PDB file of C-alpha atoms and ligand atoms in Angstrom:
ATOM      1  CA  MET A  25      49.286 -42.501 -25.810  1.00  0.00           C
ATOM      2  CA  LEU A  26      47.539 -39.388 -27.073  1.00  0.00           C
ATOM      3  CA  ILE A  27      49.627 -36.973 -29.135  1.00  0.00           C
ATOM      4  CA  SER A  28      48.965 -33.372 -30.131  1.00  0.00           C
ATOM      5  CA  ALA A  29      46.884 -32.808 -33.259  1.00  0.00           C
ATOM      6  CA  SER A  30      49.713 -30.651 -34.550  1.00  0.00           C
ATOM      7  CA  GLU A  31      51.964 -33.714 -34.895  1.00  0.00           C
ATOM      8  CA  ILE A  32      49.326 -35.384 -37.044  1.00  0.00           C
ATOM      9  CA  LEU A  33      48.440 -32.290 -39.078  1.00  0.00           C
ATOM     10  CA  VAL A  34      51.939 -31.036 -39.844  1.00  0.00           C
ATOM     11  CA  LYS A  35      52.603 -34.364 -41.569  1.00  0.00           C
ATOM     12  CA  ALA A  36      49.276 -34.111 -43.447  1.00  0.00           C
ATOM     13  CA  HIS A  37      50.141 -30.509 -44.442  1.00  0.00           C
ATOM     14  CA  LYS A  38      53.572 -31.546 -45.768  1.00  0.00           C
ATOM     15  CA  GLU A  39      52.209 -34.542 -47.649  1.00  0.00           C
ATOM     16  CA  SER A  40      48.952 -32.827 -48.755  1.00  0.00           C
ATOM     17  CA  TYR A  41      46.262 -35.092 -47.399  1.00  0.00           C
ATOM     18  CA  GLY A  42      43.287 -34.633 -45.096  1.00  0.00           C
ATOM     19  CA  VAL A  43      42.624 -36.185 -41.694  1.00  0.00           C
ATOM     20  CA  GLY A  44      39.049 -36.574 -40.492  1.00  0.00           C
ATOM     21  CA  ALA A  45      38.312 -35.033 -37.095  1.00  0.00           C
ATOM     22  CA  PHE A  46      35.325 -36.999 -35.884  1.00  0.00           C
ATOM     23  CA  ASN A  47      33.009 -35.869 -33.080  1.00  0.00           C
ATOM     24  CA  PHE A  48      31.715 -38.336 -30.523  1.00  0.00           C
ATOM     25  CA  VAL A  49      29.037 -38.192 -27.846  1.00  0.00           C
ATOM     26  CA  ASN A  50      29.125 -41.740 -26.539  1.00  0.00           C
ATOM     27  CA  PHE A  51      31.084 -44.982 -26.302  1.00  0.00           C
ATOM     28  CA  GLU A  52      29.515 -46.418 -29.455  1.00  0.00           C
ATOM     29  CA  ILE A  53      30.588 -43.589 -31.769  1.00  0.00           C
ATOM     30  CA  LEU A  54      34.068 -43.495 -30.230  1.00  0.00           C
ATOM     31  CA  LYS A  55      34.442 -47.266 -30.674  1.00  0.00           C
ATOM     32  CA  SER A  56      33.329 -46.978 -34.310  1.00  0.00           C
ATOM     33  CA  ILE A  57      35.854 -44.188 -34.944  1.00  0.00           C
ATOM     34  CA  PHE A  58      38.800 -46.126 -33.489  1.00  0.00           C
ATOM     35  CA  GLU A  59      37.880 -49.370 -35.240  1.00  0.00           C
ATOM     36  CA  SER A  60      37.655 -47.458 -38.533  1.00  0.00           C
ATOM     37  CA  ALA A  61      41.102 -45.900 -38.074  1.00  0.00           C
ATOM     38  CA  HIS A  62      42.464 -49.357 -37.259  1.00  0.00           C
ATOM     39  CA  GLU A  63      40.884 -50.948 -40.336  1.00  0.00           C
ATOM     40  CA  ALA A  64      41.879 -48.097 -42.657  1.00  0.00           C
ATOM     41  CA  SER A  65      45.365 -47.662 -41.090  1.00  0.00           C
ATOM     42  CA  SER A  66      44.656 -43.974 -40.681  1.00  0.00           C
ATOM     43  CA  PRO A  67      45.862 -41.335 -38.226  1.00  0.00           C
ATOM     44  CA  LEU A  68      42.995 -39.925 -36.228  1.00  0.00           C
ATOM     45  CA  ILE A  69      41.627 -36.878 -34.467  1.00  0.00           C
ATOM     46  CA  VAL A  70      38.696 -37.453 -32.149  1.00  0.00           C
ATOM     47  CA  GLN A  71      36.920 -34.407 -30.842  1.00  0.00           C
ATOM     48  CA  ALA A  72      34.341 -33.515 -28.213  1.00  0.00           C
ATOM     49  CA  SER A  73      32.304 -30.323 -28.069  1.00  0.00           C
ATOM     50  CA  GLU A  74      31.511 -28.574 -24.794  1.00  0.00           C
ATOM     51  CA  GLY A  75      28.019 -30.086 -25.108  1.00  0.00           C
ATOM     52  CA  ALA A  76      29.480 -33.566 -25.556  1.00  0.00           C
ATOM     53  CA  ILE A  77      31.709 -33.030 -22.499  1.00  0.00           C
ATOM     54  CA  LYS A  78      28.714 -31.936 -20.455  1.00  0.00           C
ATOM     55  CA  TYR A  79      26.802 -35.020 -21.602  1.00  0.00           C
ATOM     56  CA  MET A  80      29.558 -37.604 -20.941  1.00  0.00           C
ATOM     57  CA  GLY A  81      31.612 -35.951 -18.196  1.00  0.00           C
ATOM     58  CA  ILE A  82      35.151 -34.779 -18.974  1.00  0.00           C
ATOM     59  CA  ASP A  83      36.756 -37.661 -17.067  1.00  0.00           C
ATOM     60  CA  MET A  84      34.835 -40.181 -19.199  1.00  0.00           C
ATOM     61  CA  VAL A  85      35.735 -38.371 -22.433  1.00  0.00           C
ATOM     62  CA  VAL A  86      39.446 -38.452 -21.604  1.00  0.00           C
ATOM     63  CA  GLY A  87      39.379 -41.869 -19.909  1.00  0.00           C
ATOM     64  CA  MET A  88      37.589 -43.674 -22.741  1.00  0.00           C
ATOM     65  CA  THR A  89      39.789 -42.059 -25.386  1.00  0.00           C
ATOM     66  CA  LYS A  90      42.980 -42.997 -23.523  1.00  0.00           C
ATOM     67  CA  LEU A  91      41.793 -46.602 -23.184  1.00  0.00           C
ATOM     68  CA  PHE A  92      41.082 -46.861 -26.899  1.00  0.00           C
ATOM     69  CA  ALA A  93      44.458 -45.269 -27.664  1.00  0.00           C
ATOM     70  CA  GLN A  94      46.080 -47.936 -25.467  1.00  0.00           C
ATOM     71  CA  LYS A  95      44.141 -50.674 -27.240  1.00  0.00           C
ATOM     72  CA  TYR A  96      45.376 -49.406 -30.645  1.00  0.00           C
ATOM     73  CA  PRO A  97      48.902 -48.156 -29.855  1.00  0.00           C
ATOM     74  CA  HIS A  98      49.891 -47.997 -33.535  1.00  0.00           C
ATOM     75  CA  ILE A  99      47.263 -45.299 -34.337  1.00  0.00           C
ATOM     76  CA  PRO A 100      48.542 -41.715 -34.030  1.00  0.00           C
ATOM     77  CA  VAL A 101      45.577 -40.099 -32.243  1.00  0.00           C
ATOM     78  CA  ALA A 102      44.782 -36.719 -30.698  1.00  0.00           C
ATOM     79  CA  LEU A 103      41.899 -35.720 -28.438  1.00  0.00           C
ATOM     80  CA  HIS A 104      40.694 -32.263 -29.463  1.00  0.00           C
ATOM     81  CA  LEU A 105      38.271 -29.810 -27.834  1.00  0.00           C
ATOM     82  CA  ASP A 106      35.823 -28.702 -30.534  1.00  0.00           C
ATOM     83  CA  HIS A 107      34.629 -25.061 -30.416  1.00  0.00           C
ATOM     84  CA  GLY A 108      35.996 -24.096 -26.993  1.00  0.00           C
ATOM     85  CA  THR A 109      34.175 -20.889 -26.106  1.00  0.00           C
ATOM     86  CA  SER A 110      36.549 -19.438 -23.500  1.00  0.00           C
ATOM     87  CA  PHE A 111      40.081 -19.542 -22.111  1.00  0.00           C
ATOM     88  CA  GLU A 112      38.716 -21.385 -19.055  1.00  0.00           C
ATOM     89  CA  SER A 113      37.060 -24.055 -21.171  1.00  0.00           C
ATOM     90  CA  CYS A 114      40.347 -24.693 -23.032  1.00  0.00           C
ATOM     91  CA  LYS A 115      42.337 -24.698 -19.774  1.00  0.00           C
ATOM     92  CA  ASN A 116      39.939 -27.223 -18.185  1.00  0.00           C
ATOM     93  CA  ALA A 117      40.220 -29.513 -21.192  1.00  0.00           C
ATOM     94  CA  ILE A 118      44.029 -29.299 -21.193  1.00  0.00           C
ATOM     95  CA  GLU A 119      44.209 -30.013 -17.459  1.00  0.00           C
ATOM     96  CA  ALA A 120      41.888 -32.998 -17.930  1.00  0.00           C
ATOM     97  CA  GLY A 121      44.170 -34.522 -20.606  1.00  0.00           C
ATOM     98  CA  PHE A 122      43.054 -33.154 -24.001  1.00  0.00           C
ATOM     99  CA  THR A 123      46.034 -32.893 -26.347  1.00  0.00           C
ATOM    100  CA  SER A 124      44.557 -30.230 -28.627  1.00  0.00           C
ATOM    101  CA  VAL A 125      42.002 -27.420 -28.272  1.00  0.00           C
ATOM    102  CA  MET A 126      40.029 -25.062 -30.459  1.00  0.00           C
ATOM    103  CA  ILE A 127      39.368 -21.573 -29.178  1.00  0.00           C
ATOM    104  CA  ASP A 128      36.407 -20.278 -31.130  1.00  0.00           C
ATOM    105  CA  ALA A 129      36.339 -16.517 -30.700  1.00  0.00           C
ATOM    106  CA  SER A 130      35.448 -15.855 -34.321  1.00  0.00           C
ATOM    107  CA  HIS A 131      32.254 -14.000 -33.362  1.00  0.00           C
ATOM    108  CA  HIS A 132      34.369 -11.383 -31.531  1.00  0.00           C
ATOM    109  CA  SER A 133      36.277  -8.581 -33.264  1.00  0.00           C
ATOM    110  CA  PHE A 134      39.567  -9.509 -34.968  1.00  0.00           C
ATOM    111  CA  GLU A 135      41.532  -7.874 -32.110  1.00  0.00           C
ATOM    112  CA  GLU A 136      39.587  -9.661 -29.380  1.00  0.00           C
ATOM    113  CA  ASN A 137      39.825 -12.979 -31.238  1.00  0.00           C
ATOM    114  CA  LEU A 138      43.597 -12.486 -31.505  1.00  0.00           C
ATOM    115  CA  GLU A 139      43.962 -11.561 -27.842  1.00  0.00           C
ATOM    116  CA  ILE A 140      42.042 -14.546 -26.454  1.00  0.00           C
ATOM    117  CA  THR A 141      43.694 -16.924 -28.948  1.00  0.00           C
ATOM    118  CA  LYS A 142      47.158 -15.721 -27.887  1.00  0.00           C
ATOM    119  CA  ARG A 143      46.283 -16.402 -24.243  1.00  0.00           C
ATOM    120  CA  VAL A 144      45.141 -19.930 -25.074  1.00  0.00           C
ATOM    121  CA  VAL A 145      48.222 -20.566 -27.243  1.00  0.00           C
ATOM    122  CA  ASP A 146      50.572 -19.511 -24.397  1.00  0.00           C
ATOM    123  CA  PHE A 147      48.900 -21.839 -21.929  1.00  0.00           C
ATOM    124  CA  ALA A 148      48.425 -24.729 -24.368  1.00  0.00           C
ATOM    125  CA  HIS A 149      51.958 -24.650 -25.761  1.00  0.00           C
ATOM    126  CA  SER A 150      53.439 -24.686 -22.266  1.00  0.00           C
ATOM    127  CA  HIS A 151      51.579 -28.025 -21.879  1.00  0.00           C
ATOM    128  CA  GLY A 152      52.566 -29.443 -25.292  1.00  0.00           C
ATOM    129  CA  VAL A 153      48.993 -28.996 -26.542  1.00  0.00           C
ATOM    130  CA  SER A 154      48.116 -27.678 -30.015  1.00  0.00           C
ATOM    131  CA  VAL A 155      45.607 -24.899 -30.741  1.00  0.00           C
ATOM    132  CA  GLU A 156      43.082 -24.238 -33.501  1.00  0.00           C
ATOM    133  CA  ALA A 157      41.381 -20.882 -34.042  1.00  0.00           C
ATOM    134  CA  GLU A 158      38.716 -19.695 -36.470  1.00  0.00           C
ATOM    135  CA  LEU A 159      38.379 -16.628 -38.695  1.00  0.00           C
ATOM    136  CA  GLY A 160      35.158 -15.569 -40.385  1.00  0.00           C
ATOM    137  CA  ARG A 161      31.637 -16.842 -39.863  1.00  0.00           C
ATOM    138  CA  LEU A 162      30.424 -20.322 -40.760  1.00  0.00           C
ATOM    139  CA  MET A 163      27.592 -19.881 -43.221  1.00  0.00           C
ATOM    140  CA  GLY A 164      26.528 -21.041 -46.663  1.00  0.00           C
ATOM    141  CA  ILE A 165      27.136 -18.677 -49.590  1.00  0.00           C
ATOM    142  CA  GLU A 166      23.972 -17.894 -51.490  1.00  0.00           C
ATOM    143  CA  ASP A 167      24.108 -17.801 -55.295  1.00  0.00           C
ATOM    144  CA  ASN A 168      23.350 -14.086 -55.416  1.00  0.00           C
ATOM    145  CA  ILE A 169      25.717 -13.008 -52.636  1.00  0.00           C
ATOM    146  CA  SER A 170      27.636  -9.795 -53.426  1.00  0.00           C
ATOM    147  CA  VAL A 171      31.417  -9.462 -53.172  1.00  0.00           C
ATOM    148  CA  ASP A 172      30.981  -7.091 -50.237  1.00  0.00           C
ATOM    149  CA  GLU A 173      28.722  -9.508 -48.386  1.00  0.00           C
ATOM    150  CA  LYS A 174      31.188 -12.315 -48.977  1.00  0.00           C
ATOM    151  CA  ASP A 175      34.033 -10.196 -47.651  1.00  0.00           C
ATOM    152  CA  ALA A 176      31.971  -9.346 -44.592  1.00  0.00           C
ATOM    153  CA  CYS A 177      31.388 -12.922 -43.516  1.00  0.00           C
ATOM    154  CA  LEU A 178      34.108 -15.150 -44.953  1.00  0.00           C
ATOM    155  CA  VAL A 179      37.764 -15.221 -43.893  1.00  0.00           C
ATOM    156  CA  ASN A 180      39.940 -12.307 -44.988  1.00  0.00           C
ATOM    157  CA  PRO A 181      43.222 -13.872 -46.221  1.00  0.00           C
ATOM    158  CA  LEU A 182      45.316 -10.827 -45.255  1.00  0.00           C
ATOM    159  CA  GLU A 183      43.874 -10.914 -41.739  1.00  0.00           C
ATOM    160  CA  ALA A 184      44.596 -14.651 -41.619  1.00  0.00           C
ATOM    161  CA  GLU A 185      48.265 -13.983 -42.380  1.00  0.00           C
ATOM    162  CA  VAL A 186      48.581 -11.465 -39.537  1.00  0.00           C
ATOM    163  CA  PHE A 187      46.517 -13.602 -37.173  1.00  0.00           C
ATOM    164  CA  VAL A 188      48.661 -16.700 -37.659  1.00  0.00           C
ATOM    165  CA  LYS A 189      51.945 -14.788 -37.305  1.00  0.00           C
ATOM    166  CA  GLU A 190      50.880 -12.978 -34.147  1.00  0.00           C
ATOM    167  CA  SER A 191      48.925 -15.690 -32.381  1.00  0.00           C
ATOM    168  CA  LYS A 192      51.301 -18.583 -33.246  1.00  0.00           C
ATOM    169  CA  VAL A 193      48.225 -20.763 -33.564  1.00  0.00           C
ATOM    170  CA  ASP A 194      48.989 -24.277 -34.894  1.00  0.00           C
ATOM    171  CA  PHE A 195      46.121 -24.582 -37.361  1.00  0.00           C
ATOM    172  CA  LEU A 196      43.374 -22.318 -38.586  1.00  0.00           C
ATOM    173  CA  ALA A 197      39.752 -22.760 -39.613  1.00  0.00           C
ATOM    174  CA  PRO A 198      38.999 -20.220 -42.351  1.00  0.00           C
ATOM    175  CA  ALA A 199      35.303 -19.692 -43.131  1.00  0.00           C
ATOM    176  CA  ILE A 200      34.921 -20.402 -46.871  1.00  0.00           C
ATOM    177  CA  GLY A 201      31.191 -21.106 -47.111  1.00  0.00           C
ATOM    178  CA  THR A 202      30.399 -24.231 -45.080  1.00  0.00           C
ATOM    179  CA  SER A 203      28.049 -24.427 -42.110  1.00  0.00           C
ATOM    180  CA  HIS A 204      27.259 -26.995 -39.431  1.00  0.00           C
ATOM    181  CA  GLY A 205      24.450 -29.527 -39.614  1.00  0.00           C
ATOM    182  CA  ALA A 206      22.419 -31.112 -42.404  1.00  0.00           C
ATOM    183  CA  PHE A 207      21.238 -27.980 -44.241  1.00  0.00           C
ATOM    184  CA  LYS A 208      24.363 -26.332 -45.576  1.00  0.00           C
ATOM    185  CA  PHE A 209      23.286 -24.798 -48.879  1.00  0.00           C
ATOM    186  CA  LYS A 210      19.984 -23.353 -50.061  1.00  0.00           C
ATOM    187  CA  GLY A 211      20.829 -23.529 -53.800  1.00  0.00           C
ATOM    188  CA  GLU A 212      23.746 -25.261 -55.476  1.00  0.00           C
ATOM    189  CA  PRO A 213      26.616 -26.067 -53.090  1.00  0.00           C
ATOM    190  CA  LYS A 214      29.322 -23.411 -53.336  1.00  0.00           C
ATOM    191  CA  LEU A 215      32.623 -22.886 -51.554  1.00  0.00           C
ATOM    192  CA  ASP A 216      35.155 -20.101 -52.016  1.00  0.00           C
ATOM    193  CA  PHE A 217      38.170 -22.155 -53.086  1.00  0.00           C
ATOM    194  CA  GLU A 218      40.088 -19.111 -54.335  1.00  0.00           C
ATOM    195  CA  ARG A 219      39.914 -17.641 -50.860  1.00  0.00           C
ATOM    196  CA  LEU A 220      41.119 -20.933 -49.439  1.00  0.00           C
ATOM    197  CA  LEU A 221      44.151 -21.002 -51.756  1.00  0.00           C
ATOM    198  CA  GLU A 222      45.031 -17.449 -50.757  1.00  0.00           C
ATOM    199  CA  VAL A 223      44.793 -18.274 -47.031  1.00  0.00           C
ATOM    200  CA  LYS A 224      47.006 -21.323 -47.537  1.00  0.00           C
ATOM    201  CA  ARG A 225      49.565 -19.347 -49.530  1.00  0.00           C
ATOM    202  CA  LEU A 226      49.767 -16.585 -46.916  1.00  0.00           C
ATOM    203  CA  THR A 227      49.741 -18.755 -43.791  1.00  0.00           C
ATOM    204  CA  ASN A 228      51.368 -22.020 -44.903  1.00  0.00           C
ATOM    205  CA  ILE A 229      50.007 -23.958 -41.909  1.00  0.00           C
ATOM    206  CA  PRO A 230      47.471 -26.820 -41.656  1.00  0.00           C
ATOM    207  CA  LEU A 231      43.915 -25.582 -42.314  1.00  0.00           C
ATOM    208  CA  VAL A 232      40.596 -26.876 -41.010  1.00  0.00           C
ATOM    209  CA  LEU A 233      37.212 -27.286 -42.688  1.00  0.00           C
ATOM    210  CA  HIS A 234      34.280 -27.091 -40.272  1.00  0.00           C
ATOM    211  CA  GLY A 235      30.844 -28.211 -41.352  1.00  0.00           C
ATOM    212  CA  ALA A 236      32.405 -30.815 -43.646  1.00  0.00           C
ATOM    213  CA  SER A 237      29.716 -33.503 -43.522  1.00  0.00           C
ATOM    214  CA  ALA A 238      28.772 -34.727 -46.998  1.00  0.00           C
ATOM    215  CA  ILE A 239      25.437 -36.427 -46.259  1.00  0.00           C
ATOM    216  CA  PRO A 240      26.235 -39.161 -48.802  1.00  0.00           C
ATOM    217  CA  GLN A 241      23.393 -40.527 -50.893  1.00  0.00           C
ATOM    218  CA  SER A 242      23.501 -43.919 -49.141  1.00  0.00           C
ATOM    219  CA  VAL A 243      23.248 -42.318 -45.691  1.00  0.00           C
ATOM    220  CA  ARG A 244      20.403 -40.023 -46.747  1.00  0.00           C
ATOM    221  CA  GLU A 245      18.506 -42.952 -48.301  1.00  0.00           C
ATOM    222  CA  SER A 246      19.013 -45.086 -45.246  1.00  0.00           C
ATOM    223  CA  PHE A 247      17.585 -42.342 -43.013  1.00  0.00           C
ATOM    224  CA  LEU A 248      14.633 -41.793 -45.363  1.00  0.00           C
ATOM    225  CA  GLN A 249      13.935 -45.546 -45.512  1.00  0.00           C
ATOM    226  CA  SER A 250      13.741 -45.574 -41.739  1.00  0.00           C
ATOM    227  CA  GLY A 251      10.915 -43.027 -41.942  1.00  0.00           C
ATOM    228  CA  GLY A 252      13.170 -40.094 -41.073  1.00  0.00           C
ATOM    229  CA  ASP A 253      12.785 -36.674 -42.663  1.00  0.00           C
ATOM    230  CA  LEU A 254      15.771 -34.845 -44.166  1.00  0.00           C
ATOM    231  CA  LYS A 255      13.898 -32.648 -46.621  1.00  0.00           C
ATOM    232  CA  GLY A 256      16.066 -29.881 -48.019  1.00  0.00           C
ATOM    233  CA  SER A 257      19.256 -31.282 -46.520  1.00  0.00           C
ATOM    234  CA  LYS A 258      22.514 -30.737 -48.407  1.00  0.00           C
ATOM    235  CA  GLY A 259      26.066 -31.633 -47.477  1.00  0.00           C
ATOM    236  CA  VAL A 260      29.468 -30.824 -48.932  1.00  0.00           C
ATOM    237  CA  PRO A 261      29.830 -32.877 -52.156  1.00  0.00           C
ATOM    238  CA  PHE A 262      32.677 -35.425 -52.185  1.00  0.00           C
ATOM    239  CA  GLU A 263      34.339 -33.568 -55.069  1.00  0.00           C
ATOM    240  CA  PHE A 264      34.409 -30.405 -52.936  1.00  0.00           C
ATOM    241  CA  LEU A 265      36.014 -32.280 -50.054  1.00  0.00           C
ATOM    242  CA  LYS A 266      38.731 -33.489 -52.403  1.00  0.00           C
ATOM    243  CA  GLU A 267      39.216 -30.019 -53.836  1.00  0.00           C
ATOM    244  CA  ALA A 268      39.383 -28.586 -50.315  1.00  0.00           C
ATOM    245  CA  VAL A 269      42.182 -31.022 -49.471  1.00  0.00           C
ATOM    246  CA  ARG A 270      43.990 -30.093 -52.682  1.00  0.00           C
ATOM    247  CA  GLY A 271      43.562 -26.435 -51.672  1.00  0.00           C
ATOM    248  CA  GLY A 272      45.254 -26.952 -48.309  1.00  0.00           C
ATOM    249  CA  ILE A 273      42.623 -28.273 -45.887  1.00  0.00           C
ATOM    250  CA  ASN A 274      44.145 -30.922 -43.615  1.00  0.00           C
ATOM    251  CA  LYS A 275      41.573 -31.347 -40.803  1.00  0.00           C
ATOM    252  CA  ILE A 276      38.049 -32.188 -41.857  1.00  0.00           C
ATOM    253  CA  ASN A 277      35.442 -31.828 -39.104  1.00  0.00           C
ATOM    254  CA  THR A 278      32.706 -34.425 -39.361  1.00  0.00           C
ATOM    255  CA  ASP A 279      29.822 -34.979 -36.979  1.00  0.00           C
ATOM    256  CA  THR A 280      26.434 -34.802 -38.743  1.00  0.00           C
ATOM    257  CA  ASP A 281      27.190 -37.710 -41.140  1.00  0.00           C
ATOM    258  CA  LEU A 282      27.908 -39.989 -38.184  1.00  0.00           C
ATOM    259  CA  ARG A 283      24.762 -38.937 -36.330  1.00  0.00           C
ATOM    260  CA  ILE A 284      22.510 -39.541 -39.337  1.00  0.00           C
ATOM    261  CA  ALA A 285      24.129 -42.896 -40.197  1.00  0.00           C
ATOM    262  CA  PHE A 286      23.811 -44.053 -36.584  1.00  0.00           C
ATOM    263  CA  MET A 287      20.233 -42.934 -36.054  1.00  0.00           C
ATOM    264  CA  ALA A 288      18.996 -44.386 -39.354  1.00  0.00           C
ATOM    265  CA  GLU A 289      19.911 -47.875 -38.103  1.00  0.00           C
ATOM    266  CA  VAL A 290      18.413 -47.276 -34.667  1.00  0.00           C
ATOM    267  CA  ARG A 291      15.185 -46.099 -36.280  1.00  0.00           C
ATOM    268  CA  LYS A 292      15.093 -49.134 -38.593  1.00  0.00           C
ATOM    269  CA  VAL A 293      15.379 -51.644 -35.753  1.00  0.00           C
ATOM    270  CA  ALA A 294      12.721 -49.758 -33.796  1.00  0.00           C
ATOM    271  CA  ASN A 295      10.384 -49.774 -36.813  1.00  0.00           C
ATOM    272  CA  GLU A 296      10.970 -53.431 -37.627  1.00  0.00           C
ATOM    273  CA  ASN A 297      10.427 -54.778 -34.143  1.00  0.00           C
ATOM    274  CA  ASN A 298       8.545 -52.588 -31.748  1.00  0.00           C
ATOM    275  CA  SER A 299       8.953 -55.029 -28.880  1.00  0.00           C
ATOM    276  CA  GLU A 300      12.784 -54.960 -29.093  1.00  0.00           C
ATOM    277  CA  PHE A 301      14.531 -53.378 -26.117  1.00  0.00           C
ATOM    278  CA  ASP A 302      17.983 -54.948 -26.111  1.00  0.00           C
ATOM    279  CA  LEU A 303      20.144 -51.882 -26.744  1.00  0.00           C
ATOM    280  CA  ARG A 304      22.786 -53.965 -28.498  1.00  0.00           C
ATOM    281  CA  LYS A 305      20.323 -54.912 -31.244  1.00  0.00           C
ATOM    282  CA  PHE A 306      20.048 -51.187 -32.065  1.00  0.00           C
ATOM    283  CA  PHE A 307      23.645 -50.144 -31.578  1.00  0.00           C
ATOM    284  CA  THR A 308      25.435 -52.993 -33.381  1.00  0.00           C
ATOM    285  CA  PRO A 309      24.084 -52.125 -36.859  1.00  0.00           C
ATOM    286  CA  ALA A 310      24.358 -48.417 -35.993  1.00  0.00           C
ATOM    287  CA  MET A 311      28.095 -48.818 -35.303  1.00  0.00           C
ATOM    288  CA  SER A 312      28.606 -50.742 -38.567  1.00  0.00           C
ATOM    289  CA  ALA A 313      26.927 -47.938 -40.512  1.00  0.00           C
ATOM    290  CA  VAL A 314      29.079 -45.293 -38.823  1.00  0.00           C
ATOM    291  CA  LYS A 315      32.240 -47.306 -39.517  1.00  0.00           C
ATOM    292  CA  SER A 316      31.390 -47.607 -43.171  1.00  0.00           C
ATOM    293  CA  VAL A 317      30.988 -43.801 -43.452  1.00  0.00           C
ATOM    294  CA  ILE A 318      34.282 -43.157 -41.659  1.00  0.00           C
ATOM    295  CA  ILE A 319      36.362 -45.707 -43.578  1.00  0.00           C
ATOM    296  CA  ASP A 320      35.059 -44.328 -46.899  1.00  0.00           C
ATOM    297  CA  ARG A 321      35.881 -40.791 -45.740  1.00  0.00           C
ATOM    298  CA  MET A 322      39.431 -41.736 -44.706  1.00  0.00           C
ATOM    299  CA  LYS A 323      39.998 -43.165 -48.179  1.00  0.00           C
ATOM    300  CA  LEU A 324      38.511 -40.074 -49.847  1.00  0.00           C
ATOM    301  CA  LEU A 325      40.598 -37.635 -47.809  1.00  0.00           C
ATOM    302  CA  GLY A 326      43.795 -39.596 -48.333  1.00  0.00           C
ATOM    303  CA  SER A 327      44.587 -40.468 -44.709  1.00  0.00           C
ATOM    304  CA  ALA A 328      44.010 -44.227 -45.218  1.00  0.00           C
ATOM    305  CA  ASN A 329      47.243 -46.229 -45.147  1.00  0.00           C
ATOM    306  CA  LYS A 330      49.227 -43.269 -43.778  1.00  0.00           C
ATOM    307  CA  ILE A 331      50.254 -45.041 -40.567  1.00  0.00           C
TER     308      ILE A 331
HETATM  309  O1  G3H B 420      30.363 -28.073 -34.386  1.00  0.00           O
HETATM  310  C1  G3H B 420      29.502 -28.647 -33.757  1.00  0.00           C
HETATM  311  C2  G3H B 420      29.599 -30.100 -33.547  1.00  0.00           C
HETATM  312  O2  G3H B 420      28.859 -30.795 -34.522  1.00  0.00           O
HETATM  313  C3  G3H B 420      29.185 -30.445 -32.140  1.00  0.00           C
HETATM  314  O3  G3H B 420      27.865 -30.183 -31.928  1.00  0.00           O
HETATM  315  O4  G3H B 420      27.513 -28.881 -29.821  1.00  0.00           O
HETATM  316  O5  G3H B 420      25.761 -30.468 -30.728  1.00  0.00           O
HETATM  317  O6  G3H B 420      27.855 -31.357 -29.685  1.00  0.00           O
HETATM  318  P1  G3H B 420      27.205 -30.210 -30.448  1.00  0.00           P
HETATM  319  P1  13P B 421      29.140 -31.141 -39.613  1.00  0.00           P
HETATM  320  O1  13P B 421      27.903 -30.649 -38.925  1.00  0.00           O
HETATM  321  O2  13P B 421      29.144 -30.799 -41.057  1.00  0.00           O
HETATM  322  O3  13P B 421      29.405 -32.583 -39.367  1.00  0.00           O
HETATM  323  O4  13P B 421      30.381 -30.300 -38.987  1.00  0.00           O
HETATM  324  C1  13P B 421      30.942 -30.680 -37.766  1.00  0.00           C
HETATM  325  C2  13P B 421      31.891 -29.664 -37.239  1.00  0.00           C
HETATM  326  O5  13P B 421      32.277 -28.706 -37.882  1.00  0.00           O
HETATM  327  C3  13P B 421      32.382 -29.870 -35.864  1.00  0.00           C
HETATM  328  O6  13P B 421      33.184 -28.821 -35.436  1.00  0.00           O
HETATM  329 ZN1   ZN B 422      32.639 -26.915 -36.224  1.00  0.00          ZN
END
């Protein structure tokens, strides 16, 4: 049975550990995620973006996730909508069986973000579904960024306090300097941990780190060895992920690491045998590589052995 992400994250918030929220776009990634949670004895959040839903079909997204949840009944698991762009998108997901949604109205004004988030919270809570919202813009902080520029794009802790009180949102994604994808930082990686601590102190709810892929050395090397190009790529260092968890982050959104790990293995098989066309020969090593990334991450974030 799927449960709300709030159930999983309130426990993580109380006990100060992080739970990976892993994106999937197909059966193979979803299978790898569930098998990892099983092997690491970790609670789990699986999430699908609107693009992933369009690609798989919402019935398949919900159906496959429910079947895996049935297969592993001991794993506390939530199905979360990642970056819902409208009330309608969140409503559709909830009606289809998602147990958690994100309404991402962070590009609107504070007032508009609050208004749309409140509407989603009302609807979601009446269905027992949890809600995530975002404040600030996801972007890397340059070394020479001014205080004013930082204030203009990152989360404002005082606004976060008001936003959480008024919207009754279950968990919040504060922008503290991460961005999506494989190219997160131009210079040295930098996150605003002081801002994070202030948001946690003023809101005291589970917090979310978007753009949390680390691009570990082993994954980068594997992709490069397969002939892939990741020049200039930079992820969030492991130490930063740990510090983020210590600072109050409980949901750690991870997609890019899984994509790179998966595709490196697919590329290798294609390079090594250009007459191979049995899909399973590509996907079996790809799933092993993804599992290894996820199990390591569950240990790092502290969710392993929390079932
Ligand atoms: O936050 C974005 C996620 O990585 C999902 O990306 O829209 O390409 O599915 P997507
Ligand atoms: P990454 O691109 O760092 O994996 O971030 C994923 C994410 O934030 C999904 O919402
Ligand atoms: Zn995100």
